[in-house]
PDB file of C-alpha atoms in Angstrom:
ATOM      1  CA  THR A   1     -91.285 109.118 123.059  1.00 79.00           C
ATOM      2  CA  GLU A   2     -87.951 108.507 121.623  1.00 90.00           C
ATOM      3  CA  ASP A   3     -87.207 108.125 118.060  1.00 92.00           C
ATOM      4  CA  VAL A   4     -86.623 104.672 116.672  1.00 93.00           C
ATOM      5  CA  ILE A   5     -83.547 104.904 114.376  1.00 93.00           C
ATOM      6  CA  THR A   6     -82.243 102.116 112.187  1.00 94.00           C
ATOM      7  CA  GLN A   7     -78.894 102.592 110.693  1.00 94.00           C
ATOM      8  CA  PRO A   8     -78.222 102.132 106.953  1.00 96.00           C
ATOM      9  CA  GLU A   9     -76.974  98.830 105.726  1.00 96.00           C
ATOM     10  CA  PHE A  10     -75.037  97.452 102.797  1.00 96.00           C
ATOM     11  CA  LYS A  11     -77.023  94.526 101.679  1.00 93.00           C
ATOM     12  CA  GLY A  12     -75.615  91.443 103.508  1.00 93.00           C
ATOM     13  CA  GLY A  13     -74.035  93.661 106.167  1.00 92.00           C
ATOM     14  CA  ILE A  14     -70.792  95.419 106.747  1.00 87.00           C
ATOM     15  CA  GLU A  15     -68.604  92.305 106.102  1.00 89.00           C
ATOM     16  CA  LYS A  16     -70.027  91.902 102.658  1.00 92.00           C
ATOM     17  CA  MET A  17     -69.254  95.809 102.002  1.00 91.00           C
ATOM     18  CA  TYR A  18     -65.615  95.018 103.035  1.00 89.00           C
ATOM     19  CA  GLU A  19     -65.807  91.939 100.933  1.00 90.00           C
ATOM     20  CA  TYR A  20     -66.953  94.003  97.943  1.00 92.00           C
ATOM     21  CA  ILE A  21     -64.130  96.393  98.444  1.00 90.00           C
ATOM     22  CA  SER A  22     -61.541  93.820  98.732  1.00 87.00           C
ATOM     23  CA  ASN A  23     -62.778  91.893  95.758  1.00 89.00           C
ATOM     24  CA  ASN A  24     -62.964  94.969  93.440  1.00 92.00           C
ATOM     25  CA  PHE A  25     -60.048  96.902  94.625  1.00 90.00           C
ATOM     26  CA  VAL A  26     -57.462  97.259  91.932  1.00 89.00           C
ATOM     27  CA  TYR A  27     -54.179  98.323  93.408  1.00 88.00           C
ATOM     28  CA  PRO A  28     -52.639 101.174  91.500  1.00 88.00           C
ATOM     29  CA  GLU A  29     -49.350 100.211  89.923  1.00 87.00           C
ATOM     30  CA  GLU A  30     -47.474 103.193  91.271  1.00 85.00           C
ATOM     31  CA  ALA A  31     -48.705 102.861  94.647  1.00 87.00           C
ATOM     32  CA  GLU A  32     -47.710  99.060  94.630  1.00 84.00           C
ATOM     33  CA  LYS A  33     -44.274  99.957  93.666  1.00 87.00           C
ATOM     34  CA  ARG A  34     -44.073 102.119  96.846  1.00 86.00           C
ATOM     35  CA  SER A  35     -45.877  99.531  98.795  1.00 85.00           C
ATOM     36  CA  VAL A  36     -48.263 102.148 100.073  1.00 87.00           C
ATOM     37  CA  ASN A  37     -50.541 100.929 102.856  1.00 86.00           C
ATOM     38  CA  GLY A  38     -52.301 102.230 105.972  1.00 90.00           C
ATOM     39  CA  LYS A  39     -55.636 103.242 107.175  1.00 92.00           C
ATOM     40  CA  MET A  40     -57.830 105.709 105.437  1.00 94.00           C
ATOM     41  CA  GLU A  41     -61.156 107.303 106.387  1.00 95.00           C
ATOM     42  CA  VAL A  42     -63.921 107.772 103.968  1.00 96.00           C
ATOM     43  CA  GLU A  43     -67.516 109.285 104.228  1.00 96.00           C
ATOM     44  CA  PHE A  44     -70.596 109.060 102.127  1.00 97.00           C
ATOM     45  CA  THR A  45     -74.338 109.812 102.377  1.00 97.00           C
ATOM     46  CA  VAL A  46     -76.874 107.006 102.007  1.00 97.00           C
ATOM     47  CA  GLU A  47     -79.921 108.707 100.463  1.00 98.00           C
ATOM     48  CA  LYS A  48     -83.420 107.666 101.262  1.00 97.00           C
ATOM     49  CA  SER A  49     -83.568 105.701  98.180  1.00 98.00           C
ATOM     50  CA  GLY A  50     -80.410 103.836  99.266  1.00 97.00           C
ATOM     51  CA  ASP A  51     -78.284 105.457  96.611  1.00 97.00           C
ATOM     52  CA  ILE A  52     -74.956 106.550  97.564  1.00 97.00           C
ATOM     53  CA  THR A  53     -73.978 110.371  97.271  1.00 97.00           C
ATOM     54  CA  TYR A  54     -71.465 112.887  98.368  1.00 97.00           C
ATOM     55  CA  VAL A  55     -68.605 110.345  98.615  1.00 97.00           C
ATOM     56  CA  GLY A  56     -65.377 111.627 100.073  1.00 97.00           C
ATOM     57  CA  ILE A  57     -62.105 110.833 101.651  1.00 97.00           C
ATOM     58  CA  LEU A  58     -61.694 112.322 105.246  1.00 97.00           C
ATOM     59  CA  LYS A  59     -58.090 110.845 105.512  1.00 96.00           C
ATOM     60  CA  GLY A  60     -56.294 109.801 102.403  1.00 95.00           C
ATOM     61  CA  LEU A  61     -53.341 107.640 101.902  1.00 93.00           C
ATOM     62  CA  ASP A  62     -52.139 108.356  98.301  1.00 92.00           C
ATOM     63  CA  TYR A  63     -53.767 109.965  95.412  1.00 93.00           C
ATOM     64  CA  SER A  64     -53.922 106.807  93.218  1.00 93.00           C
ATOM     65  CA  ILE A  65     -55.322 104.742  96.083  1.00 93.00           C
ATOM     66  CA  ASP A  66     -57.886 107.529  97.090  1.00 95.00           C
ATOM     67  CA  GLU A  67     -59.154 107.674  93.630  1.00 95.00           C
ATOM     68  CA  GLU A  68     -59.636 103.997  93.460  1.00 94.00           C
ATOM     69  CA  VAL A  69     -61.370 103.779  96.664  1.00 95.00           C
ATOM     70  CA  LEU A  70     -63.700 106.676  95.534  1.00 96.00           C
ATOM     71  CA  ARG A  71     -64.581 104.827  92.368  1.00 96.00           C
ATOM     72  CA  LEU A  72     -65.341 101.712  94.393  1.00 95.00           C
ATOM     73  CA  LEU A  73     -67.636 103.637  96.730  1.00 96.00           C
ATOM     74  CA  LYS A  74     -69.398 105.479  94.108  1.00 96.00           C
ATOM     75  CA  ALA A  75     -70.017 102.020  92.298  1.00 96.00           C
ATOM     76  CA  MET A  76     -71.447 100.341  95.360  1.00 95.00           C
ATOM     77  CA  PRO A  77     -74.855  98.718  94.985  1.00 95.00           C
ATOM     78  CA  ARG A  78     -77.664 100.524  96.774  1.00 96.00           C
ATOM     79  CA  TRP A  79     -77.808 100.264 100.562  1.00 97.00           C
ATOM     80  CA  THR A  80     -80.871  99.727 102.711  1.00 97.00           C
ATOM     81  CA  PRO A  81     -81.597 103.268 103.790  1.00 97.00           C
ATOM     82  CA  ALA A  82     -81.652 104.384 107.437  1.00 97.00           C
ATOM     83  CA  THR A  83     -85.172 104.678 108.856  1.00 97.00           C
ATOM     84  CA  LYS A  84     -86.377 107.105 111.619  1.00 96.00           C
ATOM     85  CA  ASN A  85     -89.812 105.752 113.134  1.00 96.00           C
ATOM     86  CA  GLY A  86     -90.081 103.612 109.989  1.00 96.00           C
ATOM     87  CA  VAL A  87     -89.517 106.403 107.592  1.00 97.00           C
ATOM     88  CA  PRO A  88     -86.347 106.273 105.366  1.00 97.00           C
ATOM     89  CA  VAL A  89     -83.850 109.185 106.164  1.00 97.00           C
ATOM     90  CA  ARG A  90     -80.750 110.352 104.732  1.00 97.00           C
ATOM     91  CA  TYR A  91     -77.691 109.262 106.782  1.00 96.00           C
ATOM     92  CA  LYS A  92     -74.035 110.163 106.504  1.00 96.00           C
ATOM     93  CA  VAL A  93     -71.686 107.292 107.082  1.00 95.00           C
ATOM     94  CA  SER A  94     -67.967 107.428 107.802  1.00 94.00           C
ATOM     95  CA  MET A  95     -65.801 104.624 108.332  1.00 92.00           C
ATOM     96  CA  PRO A  96     -62.061 103.385 108.063  1.00 92.00           C
ATOM     97  CA  ILE A  97     -60.614 101.227 105.164  1.00 92.00           C
ATOM     98  CA  ASN A  98     -57.522  99.557 105.706  1.00 90.00           C
ATOM     99  CA  ILE A  99     -55.254  99.156 102.696  1.00 87.00           C
ATOM    100  CA  ARG A 100     -52.543  96.616 102.731  1.00 80.00           C
ATOM    101  CA  ALA A 101     -49.895  96.271  99.931  1.00 68.00           C
ATOM    102  CA  SER A 102     -50.071  92.678  98.830  1.00 59.00           C
ATOM    103  CA  ARG A 103     -50.040  90.827  95.483  1.00 51.00           C
ATOM    104  CA  LYS A 104     -53.539  89.429  96.257  1.00 48.00           C
ATOM    105  CA  GLY A 105     -55.103  92.841  96.296  1.00 43.00           C
ATOM    106  CA  GLN A 106     -56.408  94.667  99.415  1.00 41.00           C
ATOM    107  CA  LYS A 107     -57.559  93.163 102.565  1.00 45.00           C
ATOM    108  CA  SER A 108     -59.632  95.417 104.798  1.00 45.00           C
ATOM    109  CA  SER A 109     -60.735  94.918 108.367  1.00 44.00           C
ATOM    110  CA  GLN A 110     -63.599  96.419 110.188  1.00 42.00           C
ATOM    111  CA  ASP A 111     -62.801  98.951 112.836  1.00 42.00           C
ATOM    112  CA  LEU A 112     -64.937 101.814 113.786  1.00 43.00           C
ATOM    113  CA  ILE A 113     -67.951 102.590 111.664  1.00 47.00           C
ATOM    114  CA  ARG A 114     -69.626 105.862 112.636  1.00 52.00           C
ATOM    115  CA  TYR A 115     -72.976 106.627 111.568  1.00 49.00           C
ATOM    116  CA  ASP A 116     -74.542 110.155 111.680  1.00 52.00           C
ATOM    117  CA  GLU A 117     -77.931 111.042 110.925  1.00 49.00           C
ATOM    118  CA  GLN A 118     -78.252 113.901 108.122  1.00 44.00           C
TER     119      GLN A 118
END
């Protein structure tokens, strides 16, 4: 029989996660001066408890922006963990985050979010 796997989820869904990042992102001054923007790629592990660990940047944009995004990811509220046949499992998530230089802060859009079981 096949394993039944559910993916981990940010409470309220992925839209809420992007909203969390948009609302809390503080655009670093030096990066803003240079109008740094683009797509970065991040990864983290959602533990069985829903805690976020092993936060990393796969493809960075700028040191100051990378640091700010890491700060936000580490501060994320607990996720609903992934499950395998009903039992919580560790899961590694990698996803893009779009950073756009704008006075109103950062807007992000959902692209491809990859989930890999640990």
